[in-house]
PDB file of C-alpha atoms and ligand atoms in Angstrom:
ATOM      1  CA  UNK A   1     -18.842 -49.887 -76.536  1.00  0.00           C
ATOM      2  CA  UNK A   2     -18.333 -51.811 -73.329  1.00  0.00           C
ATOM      3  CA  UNK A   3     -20.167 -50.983 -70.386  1.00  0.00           C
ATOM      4  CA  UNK A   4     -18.070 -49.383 -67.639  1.00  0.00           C
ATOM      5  CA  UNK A   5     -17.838 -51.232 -64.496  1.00  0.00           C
ATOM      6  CA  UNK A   6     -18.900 -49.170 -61.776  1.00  0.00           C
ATOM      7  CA  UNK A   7     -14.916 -48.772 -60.468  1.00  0.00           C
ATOM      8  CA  UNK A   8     -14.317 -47.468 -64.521  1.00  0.00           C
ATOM      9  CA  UNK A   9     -17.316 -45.498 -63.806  1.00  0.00           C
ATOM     10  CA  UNK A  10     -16.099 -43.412 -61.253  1.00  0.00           C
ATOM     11  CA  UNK A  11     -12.915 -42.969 -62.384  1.00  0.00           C
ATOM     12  CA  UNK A  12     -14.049 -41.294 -65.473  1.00  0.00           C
ATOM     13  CA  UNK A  13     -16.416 -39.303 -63.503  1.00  0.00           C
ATOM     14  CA  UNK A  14     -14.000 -38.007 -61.609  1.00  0.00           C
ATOM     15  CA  UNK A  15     -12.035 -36.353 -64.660  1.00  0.00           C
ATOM     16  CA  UNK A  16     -15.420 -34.696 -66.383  1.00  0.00           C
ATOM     17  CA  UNK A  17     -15.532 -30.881 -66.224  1.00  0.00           C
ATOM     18  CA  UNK A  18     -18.612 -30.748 -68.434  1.00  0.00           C
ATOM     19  CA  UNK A  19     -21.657 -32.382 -68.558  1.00  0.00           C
ATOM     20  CA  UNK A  20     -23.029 -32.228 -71.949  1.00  0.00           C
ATOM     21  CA  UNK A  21     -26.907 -33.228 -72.416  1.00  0.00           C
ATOM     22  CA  UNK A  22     -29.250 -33.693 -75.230  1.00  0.00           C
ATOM     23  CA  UNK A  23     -32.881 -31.884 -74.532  1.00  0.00           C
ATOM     24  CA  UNK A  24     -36.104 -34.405 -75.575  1.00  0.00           C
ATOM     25  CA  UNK A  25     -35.587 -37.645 -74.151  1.00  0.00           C
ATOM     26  CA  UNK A  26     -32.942 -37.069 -71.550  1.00  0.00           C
ATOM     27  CA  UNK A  27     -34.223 -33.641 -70.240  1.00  0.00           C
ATOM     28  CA  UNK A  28     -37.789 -34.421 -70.960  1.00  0.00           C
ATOM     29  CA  UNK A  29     -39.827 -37.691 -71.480  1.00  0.00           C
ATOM     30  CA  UNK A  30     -39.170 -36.983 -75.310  1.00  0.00           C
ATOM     31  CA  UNK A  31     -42.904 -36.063 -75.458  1.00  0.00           C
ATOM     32  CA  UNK A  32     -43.555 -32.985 -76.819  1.00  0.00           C
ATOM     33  CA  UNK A  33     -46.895 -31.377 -76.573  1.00  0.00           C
ATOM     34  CA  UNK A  34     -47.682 -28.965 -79.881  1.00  0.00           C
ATOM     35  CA  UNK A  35     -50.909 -26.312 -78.879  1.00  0.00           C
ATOM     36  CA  UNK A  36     -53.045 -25.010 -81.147  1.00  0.00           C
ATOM     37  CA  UNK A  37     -50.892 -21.714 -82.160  1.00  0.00           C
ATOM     38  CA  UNK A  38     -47.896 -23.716 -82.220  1.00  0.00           C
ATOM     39  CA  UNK A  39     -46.274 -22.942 -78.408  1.00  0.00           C
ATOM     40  CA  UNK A  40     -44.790 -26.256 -76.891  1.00  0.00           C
ATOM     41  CA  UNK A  41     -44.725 -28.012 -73.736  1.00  0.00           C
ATOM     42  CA  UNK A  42     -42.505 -30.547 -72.434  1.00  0.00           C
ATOM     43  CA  UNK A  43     -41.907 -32.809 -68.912  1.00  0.00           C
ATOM     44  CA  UNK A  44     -38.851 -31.752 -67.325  1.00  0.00           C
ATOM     45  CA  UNK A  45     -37.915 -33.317 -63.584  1.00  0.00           C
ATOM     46  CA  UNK A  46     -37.708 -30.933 -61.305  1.00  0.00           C
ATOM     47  CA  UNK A  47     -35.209 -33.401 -59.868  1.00  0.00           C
ATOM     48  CA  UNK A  48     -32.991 -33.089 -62.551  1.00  0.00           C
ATOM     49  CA  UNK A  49     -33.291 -29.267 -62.113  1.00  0.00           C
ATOM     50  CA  UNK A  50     -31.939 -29.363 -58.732  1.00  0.00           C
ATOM     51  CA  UNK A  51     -28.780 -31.272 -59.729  1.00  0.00           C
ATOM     52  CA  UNK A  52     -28.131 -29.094 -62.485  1.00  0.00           C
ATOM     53  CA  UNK A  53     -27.886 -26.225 -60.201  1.00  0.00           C
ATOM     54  CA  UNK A  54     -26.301 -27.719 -57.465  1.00  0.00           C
ATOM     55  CA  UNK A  55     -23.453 -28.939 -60.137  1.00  0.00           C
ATOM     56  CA  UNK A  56     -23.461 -25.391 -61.422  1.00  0.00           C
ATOM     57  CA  UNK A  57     -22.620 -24.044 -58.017  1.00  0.00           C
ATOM     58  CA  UNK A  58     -19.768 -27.006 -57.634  1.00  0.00           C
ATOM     59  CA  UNK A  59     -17.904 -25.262 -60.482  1.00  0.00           C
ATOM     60  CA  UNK A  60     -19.500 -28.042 -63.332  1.00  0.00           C
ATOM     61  CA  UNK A  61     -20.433 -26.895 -66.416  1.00  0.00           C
ATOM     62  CA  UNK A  62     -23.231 -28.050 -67.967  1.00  0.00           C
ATOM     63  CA  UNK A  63     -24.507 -27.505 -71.737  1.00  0.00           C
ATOM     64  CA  UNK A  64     -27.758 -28.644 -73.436  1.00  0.00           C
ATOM     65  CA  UNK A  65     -27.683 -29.347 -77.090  1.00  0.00           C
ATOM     66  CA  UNK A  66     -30.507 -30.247 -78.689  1.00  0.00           C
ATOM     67  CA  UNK A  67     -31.182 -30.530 -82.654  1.00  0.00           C
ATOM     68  CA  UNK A  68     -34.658 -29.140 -81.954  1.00  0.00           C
ATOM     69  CA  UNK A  69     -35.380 -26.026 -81.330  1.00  0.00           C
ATOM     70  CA  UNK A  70     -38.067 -24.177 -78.659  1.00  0.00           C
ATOM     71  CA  UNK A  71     -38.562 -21.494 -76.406  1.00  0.00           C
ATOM     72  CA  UNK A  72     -39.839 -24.038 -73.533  1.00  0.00           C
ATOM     73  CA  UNK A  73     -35.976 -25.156 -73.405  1.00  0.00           C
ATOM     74  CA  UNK A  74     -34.841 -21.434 -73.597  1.00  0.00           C
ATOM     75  CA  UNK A  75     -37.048 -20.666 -70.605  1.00  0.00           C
ATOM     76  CA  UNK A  76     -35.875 -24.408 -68.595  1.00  0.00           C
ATOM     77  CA  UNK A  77     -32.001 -23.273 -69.184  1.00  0.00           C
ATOM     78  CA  UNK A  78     -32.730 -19.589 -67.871  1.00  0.00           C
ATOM     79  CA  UNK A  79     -34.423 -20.807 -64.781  1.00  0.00           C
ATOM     80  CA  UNK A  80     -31.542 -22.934 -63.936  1.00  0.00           C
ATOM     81  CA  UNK A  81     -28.150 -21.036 -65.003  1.00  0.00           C
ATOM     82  CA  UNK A  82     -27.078 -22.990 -67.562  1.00  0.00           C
ATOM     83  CA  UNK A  83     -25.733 -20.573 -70.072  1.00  0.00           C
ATOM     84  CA  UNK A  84     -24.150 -23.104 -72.733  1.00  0.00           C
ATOM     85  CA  UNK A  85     -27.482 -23.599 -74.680  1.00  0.00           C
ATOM     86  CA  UNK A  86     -26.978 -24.843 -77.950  1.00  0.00           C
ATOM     87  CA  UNK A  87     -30.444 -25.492 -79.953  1.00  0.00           C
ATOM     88  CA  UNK A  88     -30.894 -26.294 -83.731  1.00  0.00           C
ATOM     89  CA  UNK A  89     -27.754 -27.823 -83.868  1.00  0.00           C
ATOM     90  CA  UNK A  90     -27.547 -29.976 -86.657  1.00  0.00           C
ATOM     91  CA  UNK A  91     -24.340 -31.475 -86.386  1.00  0.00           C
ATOM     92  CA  UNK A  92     -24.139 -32.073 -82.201  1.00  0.00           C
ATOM     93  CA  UNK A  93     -20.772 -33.273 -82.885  1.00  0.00           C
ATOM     94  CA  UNK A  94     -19.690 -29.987 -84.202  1.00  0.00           C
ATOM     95  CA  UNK A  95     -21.164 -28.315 -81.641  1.00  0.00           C
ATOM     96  CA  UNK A  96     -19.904 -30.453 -78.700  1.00  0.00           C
ATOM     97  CA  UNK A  97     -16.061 -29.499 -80.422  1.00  0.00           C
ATOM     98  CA  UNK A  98     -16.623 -25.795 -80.558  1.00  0.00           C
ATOM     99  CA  UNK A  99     -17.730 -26.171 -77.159  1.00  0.00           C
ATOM    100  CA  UNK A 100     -14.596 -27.679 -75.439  1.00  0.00           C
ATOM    101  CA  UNK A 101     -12.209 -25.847 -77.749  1.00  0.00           C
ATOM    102  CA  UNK A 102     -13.946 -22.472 -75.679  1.00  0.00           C
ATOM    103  CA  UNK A 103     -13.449 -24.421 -72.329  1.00  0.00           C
ATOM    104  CA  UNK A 104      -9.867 -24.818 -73.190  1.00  0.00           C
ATOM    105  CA  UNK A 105     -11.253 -29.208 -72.459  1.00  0.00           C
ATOM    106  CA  UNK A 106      -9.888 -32.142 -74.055  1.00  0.00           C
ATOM    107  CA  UNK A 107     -12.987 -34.950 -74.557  1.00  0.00           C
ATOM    108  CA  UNK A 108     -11.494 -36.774 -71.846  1.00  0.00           C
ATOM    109  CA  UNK A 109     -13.265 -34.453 -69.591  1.00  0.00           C
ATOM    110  CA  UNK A 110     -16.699 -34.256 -71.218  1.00  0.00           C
ATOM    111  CA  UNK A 111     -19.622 -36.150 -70.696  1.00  0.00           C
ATOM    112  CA  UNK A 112     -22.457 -36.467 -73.277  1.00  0.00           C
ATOM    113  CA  UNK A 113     -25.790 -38.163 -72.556  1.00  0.00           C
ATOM    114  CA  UNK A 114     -28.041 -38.992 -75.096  1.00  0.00           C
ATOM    115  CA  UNK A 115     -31.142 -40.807 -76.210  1.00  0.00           C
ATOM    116  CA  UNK A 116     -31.091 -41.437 -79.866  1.00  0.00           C
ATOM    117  CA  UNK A 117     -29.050 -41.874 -83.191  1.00  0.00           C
ATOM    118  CA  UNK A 118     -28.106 -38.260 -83.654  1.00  0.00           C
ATOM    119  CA  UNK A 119     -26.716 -38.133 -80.634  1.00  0.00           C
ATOM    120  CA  UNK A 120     -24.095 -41.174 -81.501  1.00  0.00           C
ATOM    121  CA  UNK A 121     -21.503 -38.629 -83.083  1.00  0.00           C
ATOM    122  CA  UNK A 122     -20.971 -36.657 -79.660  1.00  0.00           C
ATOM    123  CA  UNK A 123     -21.174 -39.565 -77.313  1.00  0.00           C
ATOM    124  CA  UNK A 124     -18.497 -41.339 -79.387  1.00  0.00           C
ATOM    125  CA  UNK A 125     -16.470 -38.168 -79.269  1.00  0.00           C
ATOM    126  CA  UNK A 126     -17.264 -37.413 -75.319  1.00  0.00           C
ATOM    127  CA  UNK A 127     -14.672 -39.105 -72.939  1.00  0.00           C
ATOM    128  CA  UNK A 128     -17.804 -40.513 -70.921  1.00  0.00           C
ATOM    129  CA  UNK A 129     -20.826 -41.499 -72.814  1.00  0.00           C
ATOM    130  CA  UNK A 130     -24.403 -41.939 -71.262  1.00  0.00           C
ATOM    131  CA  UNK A 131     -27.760 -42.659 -72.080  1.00  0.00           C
ATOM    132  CA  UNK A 132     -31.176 -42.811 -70.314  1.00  0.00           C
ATOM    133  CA  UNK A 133     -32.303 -46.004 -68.860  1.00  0.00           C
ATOM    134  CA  UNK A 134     -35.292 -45.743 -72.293  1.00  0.00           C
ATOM    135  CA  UNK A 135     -32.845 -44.428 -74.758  1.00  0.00           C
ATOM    136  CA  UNK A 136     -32.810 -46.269 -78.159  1.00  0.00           C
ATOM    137  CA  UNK A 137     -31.778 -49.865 -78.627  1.00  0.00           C
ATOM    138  CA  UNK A 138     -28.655 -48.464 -80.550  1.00  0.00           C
ATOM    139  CA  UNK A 139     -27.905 -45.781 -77.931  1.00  0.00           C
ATOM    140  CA  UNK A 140     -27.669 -48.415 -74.734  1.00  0.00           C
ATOM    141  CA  UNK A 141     -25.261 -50.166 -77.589  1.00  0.00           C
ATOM    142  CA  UNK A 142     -22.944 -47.379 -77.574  1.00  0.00           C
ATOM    143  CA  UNK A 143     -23.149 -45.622 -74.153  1.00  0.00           C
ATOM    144  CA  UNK A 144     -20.234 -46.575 -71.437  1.00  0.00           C
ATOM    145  CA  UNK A 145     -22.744 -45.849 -68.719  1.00  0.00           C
ATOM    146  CA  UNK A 146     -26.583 -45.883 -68.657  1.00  0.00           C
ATOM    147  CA  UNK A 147     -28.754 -45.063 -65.961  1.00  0.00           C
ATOM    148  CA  UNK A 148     -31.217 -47.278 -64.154  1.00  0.00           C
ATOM    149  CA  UNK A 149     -33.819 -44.072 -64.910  1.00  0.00           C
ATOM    150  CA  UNK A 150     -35.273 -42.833 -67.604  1.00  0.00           C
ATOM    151  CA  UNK A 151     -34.922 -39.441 -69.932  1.00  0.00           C
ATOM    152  CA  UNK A 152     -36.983 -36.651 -68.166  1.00  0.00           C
ATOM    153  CA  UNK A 153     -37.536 -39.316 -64.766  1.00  0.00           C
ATOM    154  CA  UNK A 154     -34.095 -38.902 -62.931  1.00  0.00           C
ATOM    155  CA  UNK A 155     -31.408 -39.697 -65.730  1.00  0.00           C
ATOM    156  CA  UNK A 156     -29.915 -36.569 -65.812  1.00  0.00           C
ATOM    157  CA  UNK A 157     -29.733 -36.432 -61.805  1.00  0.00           C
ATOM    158  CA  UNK A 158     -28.148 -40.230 -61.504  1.00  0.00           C
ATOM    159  CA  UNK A 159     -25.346 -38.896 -64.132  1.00  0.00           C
ATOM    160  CA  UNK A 160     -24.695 -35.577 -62.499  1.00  0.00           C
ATOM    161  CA  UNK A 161     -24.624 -37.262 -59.074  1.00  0.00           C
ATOM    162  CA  UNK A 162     -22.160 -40.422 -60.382  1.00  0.00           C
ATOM    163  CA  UNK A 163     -19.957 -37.248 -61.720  1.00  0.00           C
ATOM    164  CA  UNK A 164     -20.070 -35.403 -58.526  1.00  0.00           C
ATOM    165  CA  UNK A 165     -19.930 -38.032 -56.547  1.00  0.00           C
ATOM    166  CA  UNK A 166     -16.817 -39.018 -58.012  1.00  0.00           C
ATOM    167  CA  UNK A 167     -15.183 -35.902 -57.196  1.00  0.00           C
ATOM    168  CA  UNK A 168     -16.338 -35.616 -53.815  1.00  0.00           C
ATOM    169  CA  UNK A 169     -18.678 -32.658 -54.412  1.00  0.00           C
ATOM    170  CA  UNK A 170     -22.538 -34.739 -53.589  1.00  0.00           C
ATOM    171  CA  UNK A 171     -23.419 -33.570 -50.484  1.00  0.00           C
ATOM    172  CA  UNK A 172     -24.031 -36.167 -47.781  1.00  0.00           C
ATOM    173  CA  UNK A 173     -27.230 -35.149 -48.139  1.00  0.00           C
ATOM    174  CA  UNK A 174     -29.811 -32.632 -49.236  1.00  0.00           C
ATOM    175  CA  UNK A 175     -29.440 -29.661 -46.862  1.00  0.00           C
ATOM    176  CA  UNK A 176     -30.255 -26.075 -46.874  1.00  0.00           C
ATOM    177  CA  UNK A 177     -27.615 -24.306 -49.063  1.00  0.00           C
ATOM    178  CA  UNK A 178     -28.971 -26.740 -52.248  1.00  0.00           C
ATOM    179  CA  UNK A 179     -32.796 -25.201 -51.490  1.00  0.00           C
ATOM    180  CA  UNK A 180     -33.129 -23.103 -54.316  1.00  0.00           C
ATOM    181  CA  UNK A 181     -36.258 -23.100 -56.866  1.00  0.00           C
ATOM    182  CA  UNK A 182     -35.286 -25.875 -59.442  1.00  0.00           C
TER     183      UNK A 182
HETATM  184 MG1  LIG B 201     -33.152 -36.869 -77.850  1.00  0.00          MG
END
């Protein structure tokens, strides 16, 4: 796909009602750490985290939809009120449908952001597709807008702000009503 220029950037922006985001490698570094007994760690932002919930509290909804599945992202989602969390999922594609058919949303107003090839599907299908500034050669191919940061280093926050920038909801900047634990 052709890269948006940032005018066609904005103006998308400014239609998206959902921001749509794969977990490992957009969310996270894509590094997962395996323990022992199994239990997993990842490296989420805790940047990212605070634009999640201050897009949350602008009246954006945000999903996570990852083809993995683990109780780390489970725990991440609950701490930050996002309650479309979609894990295991397969087909993201599917999912991402299902999803905007329950928002009563045409694609025009989703956004996807992804890292790798099974995230191609849903990023085609999203009316604003996005990828990390580290996402796979094939990804940066397809995506209409990628960041200048990577997955799980600011990615996520550089989307949501484009998006609510767009729509006049980024605050000017970072006061006290956007304090909350991220
Ligand atoms: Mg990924």
């Amino acid at each position: 796909m052709r890269r948006l220029s940032s005018a066609a950037a904005a103006r998308a922006a400014a239609k998206i009602s959902l921001v749509a985001l794969d977990v490992d490698g957009v969310l996270t570094d894509g590094k997962i750490i395996i323990n022992d007994d199994g239990g997993e760690a990842k490296n989420f932002h805790v940047r990212d985290g605070m634009a999640i919930v201050m897009a949350l509290k602008h009246g954006l909804q945000i999903a996570v939809i990852s083809g993995r599945r683990s109780k780390v992202v489970e725990h991440r989602a609950r701490e930050l009120g996002i309650r479309h969390v979609y894990q295991g999922a397969g087909d993201k594609l599917s999912v991402l449908k299902r999803l905007l058919a329950k928002l009563k949303l045409t694609p025009s107003r989703a956004a996807f952001m992804g890292d790798d090839i099974n995230d191609l599907e849903a990023m085609g299908f999203a009316g604003f597709s996005a990828a990390p500034a580290d996402a796979d050669s094939s990804v940066l191919e397809a995506a209409a807008w990628v960041s200048s940061f990577p997955g799980g280093g600011g990615a996520v926050r550089e989307l949501i702000r484009l998006v609510m920038t767009a729509q006049g909801k980024w605050p000017s900047h970072d006061g006290k009503a956007y304090s909350d634990e991220a």
